[in-house]
C-alpha positions as a Markdown table, in Angstrom:
| # | Residue | x | y | z |
|---|---|---|---|---|
| 1 | Met | 8.6 | 91.4 | -60.6 |
| 2 | Thr | 7.3 | 90.2 | -64.0 |
| 3 | Leu | 4.9 | 87.3 | -64.3 |
| 4 | Arg | 7.5 | 85.4 | -66.3 |
| 5 | Arg | 10.1 | 85.6 | -63.5 |
| 6 | Val | 7.5 | 84.5 | -61.0 |
| 7 | Asn | 6.7 | 81.4 | -63.1 |
| 8 | Val | 10.4 | 80.6 | -63.4 |
| 9 | Ile | 10.9 | 80.8 | -59.6 |
| 10 | Ile | 7.8 | 78.5 | -59.1 |
| 11 | Leu | 9.2 | 76.0 | -61.6 |
| 12 | Val | 12.6 | 75.9 | -59.9 |
| 13 | Leu | 10.9 | 75.4 | -56.4 |
| 14 | Leu | 8.8 | 72.6 | -57.8 |
| 15 | Ala | 11.8 | 70.9 | -59.4 |
| 16 | Val | 13.7 | 71.1 | -56.1 |
| 17 | Ala | 10.7 | 69.7 | -54.2 |
| 18 | Phe | 10.5 | 66.9 | -56.7 |
| 19 | Leu | 14.1 | 66.0 | -56.4 |
| 20 | Ile | 13.8 | 65.9 | -52.5 |
| 21 | Ile | 10.8 | 63.5 | -52.8 |
| 22 | Val | 12.7 | 61.2 | -55.2 |
| 23 | Gln | 15.8 | 61.2 | -53.0 |
| 24 | Arg | 13.8 | 60.3 | -49.9 |
| 25 | Asn | 11.9 | 57.5 | -51.7 |
| 26 | Leu | 15.1 | 56.1 | -52.9 |
| 27 | Leu | 16.5 | 56.2 | -49.4 |
| 28 | Asn | 13.4 | 54.5 | -48.0 |
| 29 | Phe | 13.7 | 51.8 | -50.6 |
| 30 | Ser | 17.4 | 51.3 | -49.7 |
| 31 | Asp | 16.4 | 50.9 | -46.1 |
| 32 | Phe | 13.8 | 48.3 | -47.0 |
| 33 | Phe | 16.2 | 46.4 | -49.2 |
| 34 | His | 19.0 | 46.2 | -46.6 |
| 35 | Lys | 16.6 | 45.3 | -43.8 |
| 36 | Glu | 15.3 | 42.4 | -45.9 |
| 37 | His | 18.7 | 41.4 | -47.2 |
| 38 | Pro | 21.2 | 42.5 | -44.4 |
| 39 | Asp | 23.9 | 40.0 | -45.4 |
| 40 | Thr | 24.1 | 40.6 | -49.1 |
| 41 | Gly | 26.5 | 43.5 | -49.0 |
| 42 | Val | 25.0 | 44.7 | -52.3 |
| 43 | Val | 25.2 | 48.4 | -53.0 |
| 44 | Leu | 22.3 | 49.7 | -55.0 |
| 45 | Pro | 23.1 | 51.8 | -58.1 |
| 46 | Phe | 21.8 | 55.1 | -56.6 |
| 47 | Glu | 23.8 | 54.6 | -53.4 |
| 48 | Ser | 26.8 | 56.8 | -54.1 |
| 49 | Glu | 29.1 | 57.9 | -51.4 |
| 50 | Leu | 27.2 | 61.2 | -51.3 |
| 51 | Ser | 23.8 | 59.6 | -50.8 |
| 52 | Leu | 25.3 | 57.3 | -48.1 |
| 53 | Asp | 26.7 | 60.3 | -46.2 |
| 54 | Leu | 23.3 | 62.0 | -46.6 |
| 55 | Arg | 21.5 | 59.0 | -45.2 |
| 56 | Leu | 23.7 | 59.0 | -42.1 |
| 57 | Glu | 23.3 | 62.7 | -41.7 |
| 58 | Leu | 19.5 | 62.5 | -42.0 |
| 59 | Glu | 18.9 | 59.4 | -40.0 |
| 60 | Arg | 21.5 | 59.2 | -37.3 |
| 61 | Lys | 21.2 | 62.6 | -35.6 |
| 62 | Gly | 19.9 | 63.2 | -32.1 |
| 63 | Glu | 20.9 | 61.8 | -28.8 |
| 64 | Glu | 23.9 | 59.5 | -28.9 |
| 65 | Ile | 23.3 | 55.9 | -27.7 |
| 66 | Pro | 26.6 | 54.6 | -26.2 |
| 67 | Val | 27.1 | 50.8 | -26.6 |
| 68 | Leu | 30.1 | 49.1 | -25.0 |
| 69 | Ile | 31.4 | 45.7 | -26.2 |
| 70 | Thr | 34.6 | 43.9 | -25.2 |
| 71 | Ala | 36.7 | 42.2 | -27.9 |
| 72 | Val | 39.2 | 39.4 | -27.8 |
| 73 | Glu | 41.0 | 38.1 | -30.9 |
| 74 | Glu | 39.5 | 34.6 | -31.0 |
| 75 | Arg | 36.0 | 35.9 | -30.7 |
| 76 | Leu | 36.3 | 39.0 | -32.9 |
| 77 | Gly | 33.7 | 37.7 | -35.4 |
| 78 | Gly | 31.1 | 37.8 | -32.7 |
| 79 | Val | 31.9 | 41.5 | -32.0 |
| 80 | Ile | 31.5 | 42.3 | -35.7 |
| 81 | Ala | 28.1 | 40.5 | -35.9 |
| 82 | Val | 26.8 | 42.3 | -32.8 |
| 83 | Met | 27.8 | 45.7 | -34.2 |
| 84 | Asn | 26.3 | 45.0 | -37.6 |
| 85 | Ser | 23.0 | 43.8 | -36.1 |
| 86 | Val | 22.7 | 46.8 | -33.9 |
| 87 | Tyr | 23.6 | 49.2 | -36.7 |
| 88 | Gln | 21.4 | 47.8 | -39.4 |
| 89 | Asn | 18.3 | 47.4 | -37.3 |
| 90 | Ser | 18.2 | 51.0 | -36.0 |
| 91 | Lys | 18.4 | 54.5 | -37.2 |
| 92 | Ala | 19.6 | 55.7 | -33.8 |
| 93 | Asn | 22.8 | 57.6 | -33.4 |
| 94 | Val | 24.8 | 54.7 | -32.0 |
| 95 | Val | 28.4 | 55.1 | -30.8 |
| 96 | Phe | 30.3 | 51.9 | -30.0 |
| 97 | Thr | 33.0 | 51.7 | -27.4 |
| 98 | Ile | 35.1 | 48.6 | -28.0 |
| 99 | Val | 37.3 | 47.6 | -25.1 |
| 100 | Thr | 40.1 | 45.3 | -26.2 |
| 101 | Leu | 43.7 | 44.3 | -25.8 |
| 102 | Asn | 46.8 | 45.4 | -27.9 |
| 103 | Asp | 46.9 | 42.3 | -30.0 |
| 104 | Thr | 43.4 | 42.9 | -31.3 |
| 105 | Val | 43.4 | 46.6 | -32.3 |
| 106 | Asp | 44.9 | 46.4 | -35.8 |
| 107 | His | 42.7 | 43.4 | -36.8 |
| 108 | Leu | 39.6 | 45.1 | -35.5 |
| 109 | Asn | 40.4 | 48.4 | -37.3 |
| 110 | Thr | 41.0 | 46.6 | -40.5 |
| 111 | Trp | 37.8 | 44.5 | -40.3 |
| 112 | Leu | 35.7 | 47.7 | -39.7 |
| 113 | Ser | 37.4 | 49.9 | -42.2 |
| 114 | Arg | 37.3 | 47.5 | -45.1 |
| 115 | Thr | 33.6 | 46.4 | -44.8 |
| 116 | Lys | 30.2 | 48.0 | -44.8 |
| 117 | Leu | 30.7 | 49.0 | -41.2 |
| 118 | Lys | 33.3 | 51.6 | -42.2 |
| 119 | Asn | 30.8 | 54.4 | -41.6 |
| 120 | Ile | 29.8 | 53.5 | -38.0 |
| 121 | Lys | 30.9 | 55.6 | -35.1 |
| 122 | Tyr | 33.3 | 53.8 | -32.7 |
| 123 | Asn | 36.1 | 54.2 | -30.3 |
| 124 | Ile | 38.6 | 51.5 | -29.5 |
| 125 | Val | 39.9 | 51.6 | -25.9 |
| 126 | Leu | 42.6 | 49.5 | -24.4 |
| 127 | Phe | 41.6 | 47.5 | -21.4 |
| 128 | Asn | 43.4 | 48.6 | -18.2 |
| 129 | Thr | 44.2 | 45.5 | -16.2 |
| 130 | Glu | 45.8 | 47.5 | -13.3 |
| 131 | Pro | 42.5 | 47.8 | -11.3 |
| 132 | Leu | 42.3 | 44.0 | -11.2 |
| 133 | Ser | 45.6 | 43.6 | -9.5 |
| 134 | Gly | 45.1 | 41.9 | -6.1 |
| 135 | Arg | 41.3 | 41.6 | -6.8 |
| 136 | Ile | 41.1 | 38.4 | -8.8 |
| 137 | Ser | 42.6 | 35.0 | -8.6 |
| 138 | Lys | 46.0 | 34.4 | -10.2 |
| 139 | Asp | 44.8 | 31.1 | -11.5 |
| 140 | Pro | 45.8 | 30.9 | -15.3 |
| 141 | Gln | 42.3 | 29.8 | -16.2 |
| 142 | Val | 40.9 | 32.9 | -14.6 |
| 143 | Leu | 43.4 | 35.2 | -16.2 |
| 144 | Glu | 42.6 | 34.2 | -19.8 |
| 145 | Ala | 41.7 | 37.3 | -21.9 |
| 146 | Val | 38.0 | 36.6 | -22.3 |
| 147 | Lys | 37.5 | 36.4 | -18.5 |
| 148 | Leu | 39.6 | 39.4 | -17.8 |
| 149 | Leu | 37.7 | 41.5 | -20.2 |
| 150 | Ser | 34.4 | 40.5 | -18.5 |
| 151 | Phe | 35.3 | 42.9 | -15.7 |
| 152 | Ala | 35.3 | 45.9 | -18.1 |
| 153 | Arg | 31.5 | 46.3 | -17.3 |
| 154 | Phe | 32.5 | 47.1 | -13.7 |
| 155 | Tyr | 34.2 | 50.3 | -15.1 |
| 156 | Leu | 31.5 | 51.6 | -17.5 |
| 157 | Pro | 31.8 | 55.2 | -16.4 |
| 158 | Ala | 35.6 | 55.1 | -16.9 |
| 159 | Tyr | 35.2 | 53.9 | -20.5 |
| 160 | Ile | 32.3 | 56.1 | -21.4 |
| 161 | Pro | 33.0 | 59.2 | -19.2 |
| 162 | Asn | 30.7 | 61.7 | -20.8 |
| 163 | Ala | 27.5 | 59.7 | -21.0 |
| 164 | Glu | 24.6 | 59.7 | -18.6 |
| 165 | Lys | 23.4 | 56.3 | -19.7 |
| 166 | Ala | 24.9 | 53.4 | -21.7 |
| 167 | Ile | 24.3 | 49.8 | -22.8 |
| 168 | Tyr | 26.7 | 46.9 | -22.3 |
| 169 | Leu | 26.4 | 43.9 | -24.6 |
| 170 | Asp | 28.3 | 40.6 | -24.6 |
| 171 | Asp | 30.0 | 39.5 | -27.8 |
| 172 | Asp | 27.7 | 36.4 | -28.3 |
| 173 | Ile | 24.6 | 38.4 | -29.0 |
| 174 | Ile | 22.5 | 39.4 | -32.0 |
| 175 | Val | 20.1 | 42.4 | -31.8 |
| 176 | Gln | 17.0 | 42.1 | -33.9 |
| 177 | Gly | 15.1 | 45.0 | -32.6 |
| 178 | Asp | 15.7 | 48.8 | -32.5 |
| 179 | Ile | 18.4 | 49.5 | -29.9 |
| 180 | Gln | 16.7 | 52.8 | -29.2 |
| 181 | Glu | 13.9 | 50.8 | -27.5 |
| 182 | Leu | 16.3 | 49.0 | -25.2 |
| 183 | Tyr | 18.0 | 52.2 | -24.4 |
| 184 | Glu | 14.7 | 53.7 | -23.3 |
| 185 | Thr | 14.2 | 51.0 | -20.7 |
| 186 | Asn | 12.8 | 52.7 | -17.6 |
| 187 | Leu | 15.2 | 52.8 | -14.6 |
| 188 | Lys | 13.5 | 53.9 | -11.4 |
| 189 | Pro | 15.2 | 56.6 | -9.1 |
| 190 | Gly | 18.0 | 54.9 | -7.2 |
| 191 | His | 18.5 | 52.1 | -9.8 |
| 192 | Ala | 22.0 | 52.3 | -11.4 |
| 193 | Ala | 21.3 | 49.4 | -13.8 |
| 194 | Ala | 18.8 | 47.1 | -15.4 |
| 195 | Phe | 19.3 | 43.4 | -16.0 |
| 196 | Ser | 17.3 | 40.4 | -17.2 |
| 197 | Asp | 16.1 | 38.1 | -14.3 |
| 198 | Asp | 16.9 | 34.4 | -14.8 |
| 199 | Cys | 13.3 | 33.4 | -13.9 |
| 200 | Asp | 11.6 | 35.6 | -16.5 |
| 201 | Ser | 9.1 | 34.1 | -18.9 |
| 202 | Ala | 10.9 | 34.5 | -22.2 |
| 203 | Ser | 13.8 | 32.4 | -21.1 |
| 204 | Ala | 11.3 | 29.8 | -19.9 |
| 205 | Lys | 11.9 | 28.3 | -16.4 |
| 206 | Gly | 11.6 | 24.8 | -17.8 |
| 207 | Ile | 14.3 | 25.5 | -20.5 |
| 208 | Val | 16.7 | 26.9 | -17.9 |
| 209 | Arg | 16.3 | 24.1 | -15.5 |
| 210 | Gly | 16.2 | 21.4 | -18.1 |
| 211 | Ala | 19.5 | 22.7 | -19.5 |
| 212 | Gly | 21.1 | 22.5 | -16.1 |
| 213 | Asn | 21.7 | 26.2 | -15.8 |
| 214 | Gln | 21.5 | 27.6 | -12.4 |
| 215 | Asn | 19.1 | 30.5 | -12.0 |
| 216 | Asn | 19.3 | 31.6 | -8.4 |
| 217 | Tyr | 21.9 | 33.1 | -6.1 |
| 218 | Ile | 23.0 | 29.9 | -4.5 |
| 219 | Gly | 24.4 | 28.9 | -7.9 |
| 220 | Tyr | 26.9 | 31.7 | -7.7 |
| 221 | Leu | 27.6 | 32.4 | -4.0 |
| 222 | Asp | 28.6 | 30.2 | -1.0 |
| 223 | Phe | 25.9 | 30.9 | 1.6 |
| 224 | Lys | 28.0 | 29.1 | 4.3 |
| 225 | Lys | 30.5 | 31.9 | 4.3 |
| 226 | Glu | 30.0 | 34.5 | 7.1 |
| 227 | Ala | 30.4 | 37.5 | 4.8 |
| 228 | Ile | 27.5 | 36.2 | 2.6 |
| 229 | Lys | 25.3 | 35.3 | 5.6 |
| 230 | Lys | 25.6 | 38.8 | 7.0 |
| 231 | Leu | 24.0 | 40.3 | 3.8 |
| 232 | Gly | 20.7 | 38.6 | 4.6 |
| 233 | Met | 20.1 | 37.6 | 1.0 |
| 234 | Arg | 17.8 | 34.7 | 0.2 |
| 235 | Ala | 19.7 | 31.9 | -1.5 |
| 236 | Asn | 16.7 | 31.1 | -3.8 |
| 237 | Thr | 16.5 | 34.7 | -5.1 |
| 238 | Cys | 16.4 | 34.8 | -8.9 |
| 239 | Ser | 19.8 | 35.7 | -10.3 |
| 240 | Phe | 20.2 | 37.9 | -13.3 |
| 241 | Asn | 22.2 | 37.8 | -16.5 |
| 242 | Pro | 24.7 | 40.6 | -16.9 |
| 243 | Gly | 25.3 | 39.9 | -20.6 |
| 244 | Val | 23.0 | 42.9 | -21.3 |
| 245 | Ile | 23.1 | 45.9 | -19.0 |
| 246 | Ile | 21.4 | 49.2 | -19.3 |
| 247 | Ala | 23.3 | 51.5 | -16.9 |
| 248 | Asn | 22.5 | 54.9 | -15.5 |
| 249 | Leu | 26.0 | 56.1 | -15.3 |
| 250 | Thr | 25.2 | 59.2 | -13.2 |
| 251 | Glu | 23.6 | 57.0 | -10.6 |
| 252 | Trp | 26.5 | 54.5 | -11.0 |
| 253 | Lys | 29.0 | 57.2 | -10.1 |
| 254 | Asn | 26.8 | 58.7 | -7.3 |
| 255 | Gln | 26.5 | 55.3 | -5.6 |
| 256 | Asn | 30.2 | 54.4 | -6.3 |
| 257 | Ile | 29.1 | 51.1 | -7.8 |
| 258 | Thr | 32.6 | 50.4 | -9.1 |
| 259 | Arg | 34.2 | 50.7 | -5.7 |
| 260 | Gln | 31.5 | 48.4 | -4.2 |
| 261 | Leu | 32.2 | 45.8 | -6.9 |
| 262 | Glu | 35.9 | 46.0 | -6.2 |
| 263 | His | 35.3 | 45.5 | -2.5 |
| 264 | Trp | 33.6 | 42.1 | -3.1 |
| 265 | Met | 36.3 | 41.1 | -5.6 |
| 266 | Glu | 39.0 | 41.8 | -2.9 |
| 267 | Leu | 37.0 | 39.9 | -0.2 |
| 268 | Asn | 36.6 | 36.9 | -2.5 |
| 269 | Thr | 40.4 | 36.6 | -2.9 |
| 270 | Gln | 40.6 | 36.4 | 0.9 |
| 271 | Glu | 37.6 | 34.3 | 1.8 |
| 272 | Asp | 36.6 | 32.4 | -1.4 |
| 273 | Leu | 33.0 | 33.5 | -1.4 |
| 274 | Tyr | 31.9 | 32.0 | -4.8 |
| 275 | Ser | 30.0 | 28.8 | -5.1 |
| 276 | Lys | 32.0 | 25.7 | -5.9 |
| 277 | Thr | 29.4 | 25.0 | -8.6 |
| 278 | Leu | 29.8 | 28.4 | -10.1 |
| 279 | Ala | 27.5 | 29.1 | -13.0 |
| 280 | Glu | 29.3 | 30.7 | -15.8 |
| 281 | Ser | 31.0 | 34.1 | -15.4 |
| 282 | Ile | 33.4 | 34.8 | -12.6 |
| 283 | Ser | 32.5 | 38.5 | -12.8 |
| 284 | Thr | 28.8 | 37.8 | -12.1 |
| 285 | Pro | 28.9 | 37.2 | -8.3 |
| 286 | Pro | 30.0 | 40.7 | -7.3 |
| 287 | Leu | 27.3 | 42.2 | -9.5 |
| 288 | Leu | 24.7 | 39.9 | -7.9 |
| 289 | Ile | 25.7 | 41.1 | -4.4 |
| 290 | Val | 25.9 | 44.8 | -5.2 |
| 291 | Phe | 22.6 | 44.9 | -7.2 |
| 292 | Tyr | 20.6 | 42.6 | -4.9 |
| 293 | Lys | 17.0 | 43.8 | -5.2 |
| 294 | Arg | 18.4 | 47.2 | -6.3 |
| 295 | His | 18.1 | 46.9 | -10.1 |
| 296 | Ala | 15.5 | 47.5 | -12.8 |
| 297 | Thr | 14.4 | 44.7 | -15.1 |
| 298 | Ile | 14.7 | 44.4 | -18.9 |
| 299 | Asp | 11.8 | 43.3 | -21.1 |
| 300 | Pro | 12.2 | 39.5 | -21.5 |
| 301 | Met | 12.1 | 39.7 | -25.3 |
| 302 | Trp | 15.1 | 42.0 | -25.1 |
| 303 | His | 17.2 | 39.3 | -23.7 |
| 304 | Val | 16.3 | 35.8 | -24.9 |
| 305 | Arg | 19.1 | 33.6 | -23.5 |
| 306 | His | 20.6 | 30.1 | -23.3 |
| 307 | Leu | 21.0 | 29.6 | -27.1 |
| 308 | Gly | 24.5 | 28.4 | -26.3 |
| 309 | Ala | 23.5 | 25.9 | -23.6 |
| 310 | Thr | 23.4 | 22.2 | -24.1 |
| 311 | Gly | 20.1 | 21.4 | -25.7 |
| 312 | Ala | 18.3 | 24.5 | -24.4 |
| 313 | Gly | 18.4 | 26.6 | -27.6 |
| 314 | Asn | 16.8 | 23.8 | -29.6 |
| 315 | Arg | 13.7 | 24.1 | -27.4 |
| 316 | Tyr | 12.8 | 27.5 | -28.7 |
| 317 | Ser | 10.6 | 27.6 | -31.8 |
| 318 | Pro | 11.8 | 29.3 | -34.9 |
| 319 | Gln | 8.9 | 31.7 | -34.6 |
| 320 | Phe | 9.9 | 32.6 | -31.1 |
| 321 | Val | 13.5 | 33.2 | -32.1 |
| 322 | Lys | 12.3 | 35.4 | -35.0 |
| 323 | Ala | 10.2 | 37.5 | -32.7 |
| 324 | Ala | 12.9 | 38.0 | -30.1 |
| 325 | Lys | 14.5 | 41.4 | -30.1 |
| 326 | Leu | 17.8 | 40.2 | -28.7 |
| 327 | Leu | 19.3 | 36.7 | -28.8 |
| 328 | His | 22.1 | 35.6 | -26.5 |
| 329 | Trp | 24.2 | 32.5 | -27.0 |
| 330 | Asn | 25.3 | 32.3 | -23.4 |
| 331 | Gly | 26.7 | 28.9 | -22.6 |
| 332 | His | 29.4 | 26.7 | -24.0 |
| 333 | Tyr | 28.3 | 26.7 | -27.7 |
| 334 | Lys | 28.8 | 29.9 | -29.6 |
| 335 | Pro | 27.1 | 30.7 | -33.0 |
| 336 | Trp | 30.5 | 30.9 | -34.8 |
| 337 | Gly | 31.4 | 27.4 | -33.5 |
| 338 | Arg | 29.9 | 24.0 | -33.6 |
| 339 | Pro | 27.4 | 22.8 | -32.6 |
| 340 | Ser | 25.1 | 25.7 | -31.8 |
| 341 | Ser | 21.4 | 26.4 | -32.0 |
| 342 | Phe | 20.1 | 28.9 | -34.7 |
| 343 | Phe | 23.6 | 29.6 | -36.1 |
| 344 | Asp | 21.8 | 30.6 | -39.3 |
| 345 | Val | 20.3 | 33.6 | -37.5 |
| 346 | Trp | 23.7 | 34.7 | -36.5 |
| 347 | Asp | 25.1 | 34.1 | -40.0 |
| 348 | Lys | 22.8 | 36.8 | -41.4 |
| 349 | Trp | 24.7 | 39.5 | -39.5 |
| 350 | Phe | 28.3 | 38.1 | -39.7 |
| 351 | Ile | 30.6 | 40.0 | -42.1 |
| 352 | Pro | 33.5 | 37.9 | -43.4 |
| 353 | Asp | 36.9 | 38.8 | -42.2 |
| 354 | Pro | 38.8 | 40.7 | -45.0 |
| 355 | Thr | 42.1 | 39.5 | -43.5 |
| 356 | Gly | 41.0 | 35.9 | -43.6 |
| 357 | Lys | 42.0 | 35.2 | -40.0 |
| 358 | Phe | 38.6 | 34.5 | -38.6 |
| 359 | His | 36.3 | 31.8 | -39.9 |
| 360 | Pro | 33.1 | 30.3 | -38.3 |
| 361 | Val | 34.1 | 26.7 | -37.7 |
| 362 | Arg | 31.4 | 25.2 | -40.0 |
| 363 | Arg | 32.4 | 27.4 | -42.9 |
| 364 | His | 36.1 | 26.8 | -42.5 |
| 365 | Thr | 35.5 | 23.0 | -42.5 |
| 366 | Gly | 32.9 | 23.1 | -45.3 |
| 367 | Asp | 30.1 | 22.2 | -42.9 |
| 368 | Asn | 26.6 | 23.5 | -43.5 |
């Protein structure tokens, strides 16, 4: 081989190396820009469709992280904000499973396909109400869609059949940390799930009690009923919040957790086991019974709660809210409604509805 040909080959290799370095630097700058300005929707000049596909190919390989969310029509903006916050704050290979009803599918598909979320991986699954037949009250208030869908988390292995582990998130959440970290929460052998205890430090005992939220088992279960007495549970045991769940689906199936939950649902229809001062979700009591002292715990900063409770969210400092890795507006006041604490944090991740059907209340009315 002549010296001239060797020089040509070397020059070509150097040029290729230079182009690769430039491409990576541009991608890193793009990441930085979008992290600093997640709500702008601006596409930088070098971000062609080809480079976007390359970004996804380079950054989102590896183990899939299944995330399940439920979606009802009147709260669809919340679902979009959750997904956007998860996707933009992580390079993990996230795959969303969205459990919903027939009347929401088209709207959801349009919202995702016509916005910057069009490249995410997701599956839409219709909620199967058949397993709930005879297991929940026929009271019309209980049967409203949002409450029905809260039972979807009981059937995690059915909706995500091929995964060993999965995350469940409520729709009134914003994720500010890398979801990979939450996914890697350690679950001890024999634990099918991890939850956030309601007495943990990040949610602040004073805030919880001051807001009137119940944070122990007696707030959810009627300890005068014989079926509850027989369990030998302490009434003052800290409850947990199932708005965020990390589930070991293999263990869930091995222990037949779904069937255990269904058993307590059935028994409640016969014996009315829930507390008359029931705190929030009607789907929480069976979870509290089945996972009593049999669950792992989530890092408190990965589930900062009560932003939607009366007065509670306002007790958090802006610095604390900024440092939180996951924010949850559980309670009556949602960040797309009015009034709610720290709605400006939620606004950063909300993507306007291209169909014009969904409006945060304050924007629709011209409020700030």
